[in-house]
Coordinates of C-alpha atoms in Angstrom, one line a residue:
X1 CA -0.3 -31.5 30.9
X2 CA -0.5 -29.3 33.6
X3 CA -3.3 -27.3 34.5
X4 CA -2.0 -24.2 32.8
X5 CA -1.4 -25.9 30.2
X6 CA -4.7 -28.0 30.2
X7 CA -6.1 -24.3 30.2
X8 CA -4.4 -22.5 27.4
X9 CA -5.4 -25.5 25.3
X10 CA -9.1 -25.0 25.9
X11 CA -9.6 -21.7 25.7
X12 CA -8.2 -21.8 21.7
X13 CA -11.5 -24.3 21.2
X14 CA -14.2 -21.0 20.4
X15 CA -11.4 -19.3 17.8
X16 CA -8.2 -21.8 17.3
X17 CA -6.4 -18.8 14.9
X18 CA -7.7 -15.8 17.8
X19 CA -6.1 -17.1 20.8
X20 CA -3.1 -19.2 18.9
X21 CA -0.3 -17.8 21.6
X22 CA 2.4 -17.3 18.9
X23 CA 0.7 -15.3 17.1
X24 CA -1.1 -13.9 19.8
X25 CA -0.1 -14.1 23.1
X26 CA -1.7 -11.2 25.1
X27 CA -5.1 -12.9 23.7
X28 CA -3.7 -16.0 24.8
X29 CA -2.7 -15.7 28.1
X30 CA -6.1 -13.2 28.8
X31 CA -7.8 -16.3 27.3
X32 CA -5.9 -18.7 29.7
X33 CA -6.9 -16.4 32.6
X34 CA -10.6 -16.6 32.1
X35 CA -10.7 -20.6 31.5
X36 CA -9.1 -20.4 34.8
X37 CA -11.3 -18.1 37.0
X38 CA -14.0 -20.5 35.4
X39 CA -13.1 -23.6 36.6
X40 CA -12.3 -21.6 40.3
X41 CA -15.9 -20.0 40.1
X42 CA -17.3 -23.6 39.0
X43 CA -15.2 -25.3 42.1
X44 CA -13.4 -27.5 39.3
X45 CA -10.2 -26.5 40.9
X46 CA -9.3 -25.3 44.5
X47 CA -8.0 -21.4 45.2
X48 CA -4.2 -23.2 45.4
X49 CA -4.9 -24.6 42.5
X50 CA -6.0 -21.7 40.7
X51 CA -3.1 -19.4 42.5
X52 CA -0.2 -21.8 41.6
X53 CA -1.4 -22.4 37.6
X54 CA -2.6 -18.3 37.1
X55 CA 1.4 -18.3 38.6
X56 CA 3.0 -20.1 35.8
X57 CA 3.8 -16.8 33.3
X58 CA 3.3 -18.2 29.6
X59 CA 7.4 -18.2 27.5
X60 CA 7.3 -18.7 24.0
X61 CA 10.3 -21.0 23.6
X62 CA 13.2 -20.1 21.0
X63 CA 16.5 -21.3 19.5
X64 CA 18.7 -19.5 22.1
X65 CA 16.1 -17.9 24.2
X66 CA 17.0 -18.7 27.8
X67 CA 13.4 -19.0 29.9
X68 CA 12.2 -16.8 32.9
X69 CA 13.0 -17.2 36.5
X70 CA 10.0 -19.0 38.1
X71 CA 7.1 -21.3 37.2
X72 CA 6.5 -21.3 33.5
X73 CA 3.9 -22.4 30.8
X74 CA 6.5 -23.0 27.7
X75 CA 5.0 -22.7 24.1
X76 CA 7.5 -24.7 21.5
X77 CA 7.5 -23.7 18.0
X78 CA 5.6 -26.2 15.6
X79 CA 7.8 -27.8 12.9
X80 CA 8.2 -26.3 9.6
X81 CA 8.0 -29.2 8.0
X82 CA 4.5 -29.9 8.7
X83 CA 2.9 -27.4 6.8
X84 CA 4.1 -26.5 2.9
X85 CA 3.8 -23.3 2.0
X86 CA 2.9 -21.7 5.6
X87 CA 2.4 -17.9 4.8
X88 CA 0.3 -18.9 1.5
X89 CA -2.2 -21.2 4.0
X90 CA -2.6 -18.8 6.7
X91 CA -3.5 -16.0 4.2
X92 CA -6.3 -18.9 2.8
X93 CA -7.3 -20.0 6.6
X94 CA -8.3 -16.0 7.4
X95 CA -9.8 -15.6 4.1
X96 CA -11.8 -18.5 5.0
X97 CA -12.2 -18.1 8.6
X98 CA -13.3 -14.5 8.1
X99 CA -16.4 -15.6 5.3
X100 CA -17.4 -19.1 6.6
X101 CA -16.5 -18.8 10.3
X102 CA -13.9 -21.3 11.9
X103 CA -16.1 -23.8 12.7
X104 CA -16.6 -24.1 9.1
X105 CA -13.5 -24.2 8.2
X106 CA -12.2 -26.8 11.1
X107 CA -14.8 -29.2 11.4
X108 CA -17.3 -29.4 8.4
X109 CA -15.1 -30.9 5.9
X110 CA -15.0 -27.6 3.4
X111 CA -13.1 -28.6 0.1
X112 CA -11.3 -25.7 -1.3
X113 CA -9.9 -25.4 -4.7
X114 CA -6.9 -22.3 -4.3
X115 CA -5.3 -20.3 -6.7
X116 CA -1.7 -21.1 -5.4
X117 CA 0.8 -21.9 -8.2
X118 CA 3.5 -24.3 -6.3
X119 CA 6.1 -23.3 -9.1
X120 CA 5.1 -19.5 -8.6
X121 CA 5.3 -19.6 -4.8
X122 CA 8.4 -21.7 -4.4
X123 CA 10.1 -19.0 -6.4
X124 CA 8.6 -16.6 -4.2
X125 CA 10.0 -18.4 -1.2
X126 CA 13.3 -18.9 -2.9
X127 CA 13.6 -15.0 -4.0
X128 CA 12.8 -13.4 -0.7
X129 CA 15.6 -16.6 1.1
X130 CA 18.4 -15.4 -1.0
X131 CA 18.0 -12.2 -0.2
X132 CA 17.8 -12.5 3.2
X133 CA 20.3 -14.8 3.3
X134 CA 23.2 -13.7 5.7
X135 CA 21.2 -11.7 7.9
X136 CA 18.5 -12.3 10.9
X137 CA 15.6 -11.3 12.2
X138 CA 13.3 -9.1 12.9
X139 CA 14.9 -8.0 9.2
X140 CA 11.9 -9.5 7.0
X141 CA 10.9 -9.5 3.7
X142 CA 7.7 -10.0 2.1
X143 CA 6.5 -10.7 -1.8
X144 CA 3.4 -10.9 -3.3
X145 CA 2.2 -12.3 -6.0
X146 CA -1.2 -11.5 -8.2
X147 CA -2.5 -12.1 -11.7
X148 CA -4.3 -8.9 -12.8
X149 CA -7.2 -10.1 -14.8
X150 CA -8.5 -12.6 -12.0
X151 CA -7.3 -11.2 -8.7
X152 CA -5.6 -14.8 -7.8
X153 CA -2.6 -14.8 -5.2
X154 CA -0.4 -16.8 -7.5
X155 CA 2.3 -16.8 -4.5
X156 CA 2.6 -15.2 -1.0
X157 CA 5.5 -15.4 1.4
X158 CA 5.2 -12.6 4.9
X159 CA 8.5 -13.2 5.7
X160 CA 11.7 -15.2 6.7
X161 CA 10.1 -18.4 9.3
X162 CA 5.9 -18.3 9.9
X163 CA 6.6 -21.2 12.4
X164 CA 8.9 -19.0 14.5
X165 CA 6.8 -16.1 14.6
X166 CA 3.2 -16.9 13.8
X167 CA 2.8 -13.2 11.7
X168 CA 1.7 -12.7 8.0
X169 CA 3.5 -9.5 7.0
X170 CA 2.8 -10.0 4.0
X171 CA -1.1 -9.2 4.9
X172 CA -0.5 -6.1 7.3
X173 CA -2.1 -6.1 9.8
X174 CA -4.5 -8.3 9.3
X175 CA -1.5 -10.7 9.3
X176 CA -0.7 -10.0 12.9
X177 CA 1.9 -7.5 12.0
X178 CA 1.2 -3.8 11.1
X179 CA 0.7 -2.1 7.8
X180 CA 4.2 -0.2 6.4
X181 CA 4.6 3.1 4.4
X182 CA 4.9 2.7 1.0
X183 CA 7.2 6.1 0.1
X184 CA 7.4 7.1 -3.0
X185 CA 5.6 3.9 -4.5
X186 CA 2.6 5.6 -3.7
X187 CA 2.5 8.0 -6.2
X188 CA 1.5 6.3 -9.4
X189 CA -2.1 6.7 -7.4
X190 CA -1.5 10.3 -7.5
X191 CA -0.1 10.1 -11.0
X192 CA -3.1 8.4 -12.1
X193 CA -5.6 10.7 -10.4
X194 CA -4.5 13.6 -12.4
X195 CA -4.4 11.9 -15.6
X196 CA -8.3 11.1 -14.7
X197 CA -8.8 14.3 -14.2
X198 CA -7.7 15.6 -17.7
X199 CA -3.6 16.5 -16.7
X200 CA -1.4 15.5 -19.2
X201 CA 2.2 13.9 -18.8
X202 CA 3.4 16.3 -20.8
X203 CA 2.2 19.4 -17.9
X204 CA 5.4 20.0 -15.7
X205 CA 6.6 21.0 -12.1
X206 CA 9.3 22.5 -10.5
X207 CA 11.3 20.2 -8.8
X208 CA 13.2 22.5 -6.9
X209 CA 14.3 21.2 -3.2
X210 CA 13.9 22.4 -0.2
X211 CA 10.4 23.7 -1.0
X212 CA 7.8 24.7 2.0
X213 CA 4.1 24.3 1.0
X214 CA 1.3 25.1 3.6
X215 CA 4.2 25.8 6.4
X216 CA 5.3 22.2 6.1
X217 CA 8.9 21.6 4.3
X218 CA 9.1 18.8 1.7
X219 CA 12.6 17.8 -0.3
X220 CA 14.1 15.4 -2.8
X221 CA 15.8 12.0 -1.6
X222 CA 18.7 12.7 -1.1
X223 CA 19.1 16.3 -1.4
X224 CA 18.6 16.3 -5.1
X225 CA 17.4 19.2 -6.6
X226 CA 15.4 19.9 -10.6
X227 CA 14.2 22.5 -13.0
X228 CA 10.7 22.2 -14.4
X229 CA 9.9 18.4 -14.9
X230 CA 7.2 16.8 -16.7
X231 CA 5.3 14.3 -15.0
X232 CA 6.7 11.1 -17.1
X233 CA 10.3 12.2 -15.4
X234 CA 8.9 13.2 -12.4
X235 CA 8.1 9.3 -12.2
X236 CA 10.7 7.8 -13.7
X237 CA 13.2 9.8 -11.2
X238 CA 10.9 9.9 -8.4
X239 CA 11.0 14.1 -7.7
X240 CA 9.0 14.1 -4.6
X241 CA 8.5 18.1 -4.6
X242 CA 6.7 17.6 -8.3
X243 CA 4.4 14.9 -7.4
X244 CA 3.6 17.2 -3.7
X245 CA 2.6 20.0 -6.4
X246 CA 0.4 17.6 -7.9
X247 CA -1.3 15.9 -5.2
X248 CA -2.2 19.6 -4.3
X249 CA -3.5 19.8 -7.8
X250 CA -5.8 17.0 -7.5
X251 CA -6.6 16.4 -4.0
X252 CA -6.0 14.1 -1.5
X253 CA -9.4 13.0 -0.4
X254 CA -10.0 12.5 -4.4
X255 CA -6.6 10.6 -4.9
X256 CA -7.2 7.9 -2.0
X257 CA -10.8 7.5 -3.1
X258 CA -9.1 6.4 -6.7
X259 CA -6.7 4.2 -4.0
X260 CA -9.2 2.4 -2.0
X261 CA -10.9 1.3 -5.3
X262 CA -8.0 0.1 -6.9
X263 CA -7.7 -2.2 -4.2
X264 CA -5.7 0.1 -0.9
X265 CA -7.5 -1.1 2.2
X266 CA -5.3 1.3 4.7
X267 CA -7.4 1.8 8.1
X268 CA -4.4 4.8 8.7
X269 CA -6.3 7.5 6.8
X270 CA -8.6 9.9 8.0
X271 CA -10.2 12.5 5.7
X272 CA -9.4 16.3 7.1
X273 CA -6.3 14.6 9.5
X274 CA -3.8 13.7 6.3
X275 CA -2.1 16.2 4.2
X276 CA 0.2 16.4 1.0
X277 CA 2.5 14.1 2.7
X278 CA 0.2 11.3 1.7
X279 CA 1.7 11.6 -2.2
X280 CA 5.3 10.7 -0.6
X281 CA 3.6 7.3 1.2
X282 CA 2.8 8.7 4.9
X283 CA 0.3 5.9 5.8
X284 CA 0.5 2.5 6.4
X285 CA -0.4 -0.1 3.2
X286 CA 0.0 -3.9 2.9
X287 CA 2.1 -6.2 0.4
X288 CA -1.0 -7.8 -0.6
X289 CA -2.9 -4.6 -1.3
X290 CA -0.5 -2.9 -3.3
X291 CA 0.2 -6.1 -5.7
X292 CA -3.5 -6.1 -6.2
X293 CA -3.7 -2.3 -6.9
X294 CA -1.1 -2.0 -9.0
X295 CA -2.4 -5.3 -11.0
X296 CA -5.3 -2.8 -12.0
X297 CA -3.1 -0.5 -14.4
X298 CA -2.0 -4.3 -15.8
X299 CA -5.5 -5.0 -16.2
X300 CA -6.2 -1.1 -18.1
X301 CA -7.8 -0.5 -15.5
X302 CA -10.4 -3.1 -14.2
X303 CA -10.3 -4.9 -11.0
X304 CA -10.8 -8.4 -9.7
X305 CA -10.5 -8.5 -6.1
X306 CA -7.6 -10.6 -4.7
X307 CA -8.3 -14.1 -3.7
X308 CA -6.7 -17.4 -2.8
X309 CA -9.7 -18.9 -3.5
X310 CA -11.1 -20.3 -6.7
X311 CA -13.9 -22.5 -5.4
X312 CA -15.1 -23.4 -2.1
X313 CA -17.6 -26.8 -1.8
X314 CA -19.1 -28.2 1.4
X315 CA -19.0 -31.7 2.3
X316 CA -22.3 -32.4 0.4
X317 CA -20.4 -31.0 -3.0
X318 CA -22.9 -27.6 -3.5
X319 CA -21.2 -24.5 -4.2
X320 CA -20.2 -21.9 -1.6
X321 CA -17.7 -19.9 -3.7
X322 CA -17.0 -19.7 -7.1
X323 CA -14.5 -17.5 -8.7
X324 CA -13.6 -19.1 -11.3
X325 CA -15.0 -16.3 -14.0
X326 CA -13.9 -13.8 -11.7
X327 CA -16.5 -10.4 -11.9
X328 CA -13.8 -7.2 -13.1
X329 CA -14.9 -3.6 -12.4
X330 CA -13.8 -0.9 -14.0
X331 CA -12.5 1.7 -12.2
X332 CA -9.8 3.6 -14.4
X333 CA -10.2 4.9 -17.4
X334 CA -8.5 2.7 -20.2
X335 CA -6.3 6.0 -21.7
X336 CA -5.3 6.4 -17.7
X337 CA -3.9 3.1 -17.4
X338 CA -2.3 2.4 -20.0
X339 CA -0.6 6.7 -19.8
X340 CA 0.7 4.7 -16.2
X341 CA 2.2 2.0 -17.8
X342 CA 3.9 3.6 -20.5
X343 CA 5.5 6.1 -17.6
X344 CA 6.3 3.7 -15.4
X345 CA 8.0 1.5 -18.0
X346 CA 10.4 4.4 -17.5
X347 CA 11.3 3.2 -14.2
X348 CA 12.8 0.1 -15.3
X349 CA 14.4 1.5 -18.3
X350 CA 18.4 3.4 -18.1
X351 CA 18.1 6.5 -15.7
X352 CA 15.1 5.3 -13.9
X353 CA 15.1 4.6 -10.6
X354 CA 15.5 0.7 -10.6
X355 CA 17.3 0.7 -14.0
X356 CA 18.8 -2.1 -13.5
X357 CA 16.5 -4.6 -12.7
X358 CA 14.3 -4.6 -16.0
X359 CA 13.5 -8.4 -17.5
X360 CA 13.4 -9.6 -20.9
X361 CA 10.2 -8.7 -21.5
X362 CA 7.7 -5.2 -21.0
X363 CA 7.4 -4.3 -17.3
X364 CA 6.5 -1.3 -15.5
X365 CA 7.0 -1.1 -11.7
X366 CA 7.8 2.2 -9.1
X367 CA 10.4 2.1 -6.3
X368 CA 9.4 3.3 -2.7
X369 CA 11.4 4.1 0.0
X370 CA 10.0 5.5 3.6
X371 CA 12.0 8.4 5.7
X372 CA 15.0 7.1 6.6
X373 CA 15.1 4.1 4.7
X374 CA 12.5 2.5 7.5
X375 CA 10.7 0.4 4.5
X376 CA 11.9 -0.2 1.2
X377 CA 9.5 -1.4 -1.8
X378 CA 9.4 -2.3 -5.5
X379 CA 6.5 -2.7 -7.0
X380 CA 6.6 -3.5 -10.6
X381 CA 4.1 -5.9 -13.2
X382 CA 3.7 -7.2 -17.1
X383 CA 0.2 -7.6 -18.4
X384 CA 0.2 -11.2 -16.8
X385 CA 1.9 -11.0 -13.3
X386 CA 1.7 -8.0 -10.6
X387 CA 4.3 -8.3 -7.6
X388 CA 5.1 -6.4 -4.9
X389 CA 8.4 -6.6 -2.4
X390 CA 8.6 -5.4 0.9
X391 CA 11.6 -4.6 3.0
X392 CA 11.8 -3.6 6.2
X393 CA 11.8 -4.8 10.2
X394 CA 9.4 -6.0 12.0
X395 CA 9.4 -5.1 15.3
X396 CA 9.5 -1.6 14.5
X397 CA 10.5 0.5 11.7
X398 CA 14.2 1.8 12.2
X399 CA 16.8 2.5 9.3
X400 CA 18.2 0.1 6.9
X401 CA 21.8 0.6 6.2
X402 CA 24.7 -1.2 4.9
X403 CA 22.9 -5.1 4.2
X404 CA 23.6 -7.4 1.8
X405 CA 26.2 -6.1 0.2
X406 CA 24.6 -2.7 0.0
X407 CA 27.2 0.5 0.9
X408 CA 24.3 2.8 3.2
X409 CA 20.7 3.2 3.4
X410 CA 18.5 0.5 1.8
X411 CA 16.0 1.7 -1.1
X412 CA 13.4 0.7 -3.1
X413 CA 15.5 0.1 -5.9
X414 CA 18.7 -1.8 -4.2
X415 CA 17.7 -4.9 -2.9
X416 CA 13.5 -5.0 -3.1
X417 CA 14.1 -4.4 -7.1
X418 CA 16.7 -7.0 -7.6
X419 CA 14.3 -9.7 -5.8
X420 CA 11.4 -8.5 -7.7
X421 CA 14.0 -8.7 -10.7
X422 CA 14.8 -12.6 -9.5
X423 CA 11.5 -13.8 -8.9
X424 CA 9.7 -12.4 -12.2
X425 CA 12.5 -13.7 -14.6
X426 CA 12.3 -17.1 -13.0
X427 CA 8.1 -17.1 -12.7
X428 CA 7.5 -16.1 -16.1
X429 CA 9.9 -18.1 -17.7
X430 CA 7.7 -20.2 -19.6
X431 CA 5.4 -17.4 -19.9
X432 CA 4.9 -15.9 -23.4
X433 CA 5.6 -12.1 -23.7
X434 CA 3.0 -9.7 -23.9
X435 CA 3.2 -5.7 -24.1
X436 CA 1.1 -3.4 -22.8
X437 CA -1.4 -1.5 -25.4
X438 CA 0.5 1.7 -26.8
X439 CA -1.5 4.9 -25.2
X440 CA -3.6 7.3 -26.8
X441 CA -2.4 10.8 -25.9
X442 CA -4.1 12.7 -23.1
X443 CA -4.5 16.6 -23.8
X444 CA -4.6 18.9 -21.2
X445 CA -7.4 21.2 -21.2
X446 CA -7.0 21.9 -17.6
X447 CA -3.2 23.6 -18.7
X448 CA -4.9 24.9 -21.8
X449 CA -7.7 26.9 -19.7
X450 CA -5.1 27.6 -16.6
X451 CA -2.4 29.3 -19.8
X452 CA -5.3 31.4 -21.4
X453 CA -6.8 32.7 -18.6
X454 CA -3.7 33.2 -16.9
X455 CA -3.1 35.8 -20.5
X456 CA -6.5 37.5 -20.3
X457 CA -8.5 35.2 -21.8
X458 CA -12.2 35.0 -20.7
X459 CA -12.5 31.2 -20.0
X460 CA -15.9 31.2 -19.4
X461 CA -16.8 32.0 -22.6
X462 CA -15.1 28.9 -24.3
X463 CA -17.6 26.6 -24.9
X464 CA -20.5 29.8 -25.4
X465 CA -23.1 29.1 -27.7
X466 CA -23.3 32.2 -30.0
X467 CA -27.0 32.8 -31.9
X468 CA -28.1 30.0 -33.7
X469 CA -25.0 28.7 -35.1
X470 CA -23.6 25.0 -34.5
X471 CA -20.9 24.2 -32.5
X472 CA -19.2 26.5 -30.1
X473 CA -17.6 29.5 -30.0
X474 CA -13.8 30.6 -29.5
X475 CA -12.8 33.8 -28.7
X476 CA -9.8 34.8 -30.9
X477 CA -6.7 34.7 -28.7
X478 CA -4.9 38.1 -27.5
X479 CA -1.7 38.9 -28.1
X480 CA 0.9 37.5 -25.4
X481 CA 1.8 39.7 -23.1
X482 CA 5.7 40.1 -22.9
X483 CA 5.7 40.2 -19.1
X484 CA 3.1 38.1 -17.9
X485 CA 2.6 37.1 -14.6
X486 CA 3.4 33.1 -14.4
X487 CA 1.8 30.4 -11.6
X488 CA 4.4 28.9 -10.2
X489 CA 4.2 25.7 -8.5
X490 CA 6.1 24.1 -5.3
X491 CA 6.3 20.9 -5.2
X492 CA 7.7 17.5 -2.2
X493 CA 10.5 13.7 -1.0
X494 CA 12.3 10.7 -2.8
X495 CA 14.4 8.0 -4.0
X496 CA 17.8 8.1 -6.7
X497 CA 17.2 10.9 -8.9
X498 CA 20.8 10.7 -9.7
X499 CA 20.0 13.4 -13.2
X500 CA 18.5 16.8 -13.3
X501 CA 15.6 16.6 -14.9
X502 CA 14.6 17.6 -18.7
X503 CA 12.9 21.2 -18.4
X504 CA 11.7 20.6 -21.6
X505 CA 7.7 21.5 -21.8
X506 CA 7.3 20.0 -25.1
X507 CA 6.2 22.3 -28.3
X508 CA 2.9 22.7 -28.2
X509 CA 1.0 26.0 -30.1
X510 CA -0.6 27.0 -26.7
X511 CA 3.5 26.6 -25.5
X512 CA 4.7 29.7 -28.2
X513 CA 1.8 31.4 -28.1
X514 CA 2.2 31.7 -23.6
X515 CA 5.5 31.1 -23.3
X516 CA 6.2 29.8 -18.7
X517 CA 8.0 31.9 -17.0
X518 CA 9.1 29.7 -14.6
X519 CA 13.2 30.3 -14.3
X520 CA 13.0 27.2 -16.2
X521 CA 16.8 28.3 -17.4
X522 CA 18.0 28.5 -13.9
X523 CA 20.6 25.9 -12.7
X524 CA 19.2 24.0 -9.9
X525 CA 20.1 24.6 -6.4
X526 CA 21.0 21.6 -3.8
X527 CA 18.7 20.7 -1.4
X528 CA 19.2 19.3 2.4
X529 CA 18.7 14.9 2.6
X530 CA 15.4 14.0 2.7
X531 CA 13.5 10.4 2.6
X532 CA 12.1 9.1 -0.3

């Protein structure tokens, strides 16, 4: 070894995953730098010494990567082989590292019982290979695997080669890598906020596009442009102006509160800094994150956190870890998840927006795709599995077009659906079919109070005690008014609504007693392109 070398090697010994150059080499070579002015301060090593080795610039070697001019410290790749299942065992050594320390987990003989399903993963790995197959990096792919009512990572792959590049994508950044926008995958959160808050799936908004709401312009993917939509089609085709509307409805503060405890760990949102963009995806999530999150509508609405971990001993046998009864919290109502899976269902069914790619059993899943086409997603689950796939590159986000057989840009439901479509039918195989529990209806009192107070009717007085009689008292409904002035709402961008939607409202008393007057007749106009 040379000295550089002897150099780089020991200053990995205080943190072996921190300062691994591959993974990260500005750490590494600051590292190297410090052991080095050590050794000079200590007089281990003359001032030539010290000025030839600090000298030697540290290359990570390649397959066809030609080396610097000058003196060099060259990192080779490790072999593949080595090491089964790389991304799924670096996900396990930071989950470790990050509880029990890396001494712990080097050095004091830890035995750890994992959650990894070698069938489950090695379709995983197969899956995101085949779609990949033809093309080169920095093009990655990443696919995640969760079971809903534990939290265990079944399978994880965070990319094409770990031993080439030493990053996780699969964990954001926490992997080394960077978080990536989900798009229009995002919006089930949104979706399920309202239904939390008492909004039916029956209430509808306009999906015109172009709209402008709070001077900033929002549009359909590609220029498509609705009537009045419910909110079941305003999912299953992915109108981004309805699901703006909504998220201004409900709030975005109150919407990625319901997000971070379904399991959204994003470090790219601010309160008071984000607006209503946030419905359409505009911050940065992780594979990992949203296969755990959306594994909570699987669950109707309890979480276990995600875990590769079932039990963790130390070399004397006691018990560090043990998550084998996994503790679930609730945190959706069971009528809210289960109004989400039955609308989502709708994704993967004819006219949805990754139609083709349902299995032969219930699933539920939503398409995302960032401005662009810069990341593409499907994220889709059955009662027993949750899985999200990531597309995207990795160096930094740019547009997907024309790839694997795909005419133009790359979406959520192109090639991320048909590998979520690939790996589910092959890891569930033997897997009995289960459906999700058939939803009780949600009414909409919000819509009820917003109609008859938007008629003259004194809302305050609905649920007015009057004398000593029981129960509550209802003031008797005015006539409608012929004219009456109507709210309308704007609404935001998405993926392949390829159909106008249904401006159906549905035919509710309330609906031919106040009839909208919301153009809902009025053919819809065409919109300029937009992301999803």
């Amino acid at each position: 070894l040379s000295l550089s070398e002897s150099a780089l090697l020991a200053g990995l010994i205080p943190a072996p995953s921190r300062y691994e150059p591959r993974g990260n080499p500005a750490l590494a070579e600051e590292r190297r730098l410090i052991v080095l002015g050590a050794m000079l301060e200590e007089e281990m090593i003359s001032p030539d010494e010290h000025a030839e080795a600090t000298a030697q610039r540290v290359w990570l070697a390649g397959p066809g990567v030609a080396p610097p001019p000058g003196p060099i410290t060259a990192i080779h790749p490790r072999e593949q082989a080595k090491t089964a299942f790389p991304y799924f065992v670096d996900y396990l050594q930071r989950y470790l590292a990050e509880r029990y320390g890396e001494d712990a987990v080097y050095r004091q003989g830890l035995r750890i019982y994992t959650t990894l399903d070698p069938r489950i993963q090695a379709e995983a790995e197969r899956s995101v290979a085949e779609t990949l197959e033809g093309t080169e990096a920095p093009l990655e792919m990443s696919l995640v695997a969760v079971e809903p009512l534990t939290g265990f990572v079944k399978g994880l792959v965070g990319g094409r080669d770990f031993a080439s590049s030493r990053v996780n994508l699969a964990l954001g950044a926490a992997g080394g890598g960077s978080g990536r926008q989900p798009g229009s995958s995002f919006k089930p959160f949104v979706l399920a906020q309202a239904l939390e808050e008492g909004i039916s799936p029956t209430r509808s908004y306009s999906g015109r596009s172009p709209v402008v709401v709070g001077g900033t312009p929002f549009e359909n993917y590609g220029g498509s442009s609705y009537g009045q939509v419910d909110l079941r089609t305003a999912t299953t085709k992915s109108v981004n102006t309805a699901f703006v509307a909504l998220m201004n409805d409900v709030g975005v503060p109150e919407t990625m509160a319901l997000a971070k405890r379904m399991g959204i760990s994003t470090s790219d949102y601010q309160e008071g800094t984000h607006g209503l963009s946030i419905a359409l995806g505009a911050l940065d999530v992780s594979p990992l994150d949203m296969a755990s999150a959306f594994g909570v509508f699987a669950a109707r609405g309890e979480r276990a956190e995600a875990t590769p971990v079932v039990r963790v001993l130390d070399s004397e046998g006691n018990v560090l870890e043990d998550n084998a009864e996994p503790e679930r919290q609730r945190v959706l109502e069971e009528i809210t998840a289960d109004n989400v899976n039955e609308i989502m269902r709708g994704v993967l069914e004819a006219g949805g927006t990754a139609g083709d790619n349902g299995i032969d059993r219930p699933a539920a899943g939503k398409t995302g795709t960032a401005s662009e086409n810069k990341d593409a997603w499907f994220v889709g689950y059955t009662p027993t599995l949750s899985t999200s796939v990531w597309m995207g590159y990795s160096d930094a986000p740019r547009e997907m077009r024309n790839i694997g057989g795909v005419r133009g840009g790359i979406t959520g439901g192109s090639l991320p659906a048909a590998t979520w479509e690939s790996f589910m039918t092959a890891a569930l195989a033997d897997v009995p079919v289960t459906d999700f529990t058939e939803p009780a209806p949600i009414t909409d009192l919000a819509d009820i109070l917003r109609r008859r107070s938007r008629s003259g009717f004194d809302t305050r007085r609905l649920m007015e005690p009057r004398g000593t009689e029981p129960g509550v008292y209802v003031e008797e409904l005015p006539a409608p008014a012929v004219n009456a002035p109507t709210a309308t709402t704007t609404t935001a961008p998405e993926e392949d609504e390829r159909e106008e939607g249904d401006d159906d409202e549905g035919g509710s008393l309330l609906d031919s007693l106040f009839p909208r007057q919301d153009d809902e007749n009025e053919p819809p106009s065409r919109g300029r392109r937009a992301g999803d």
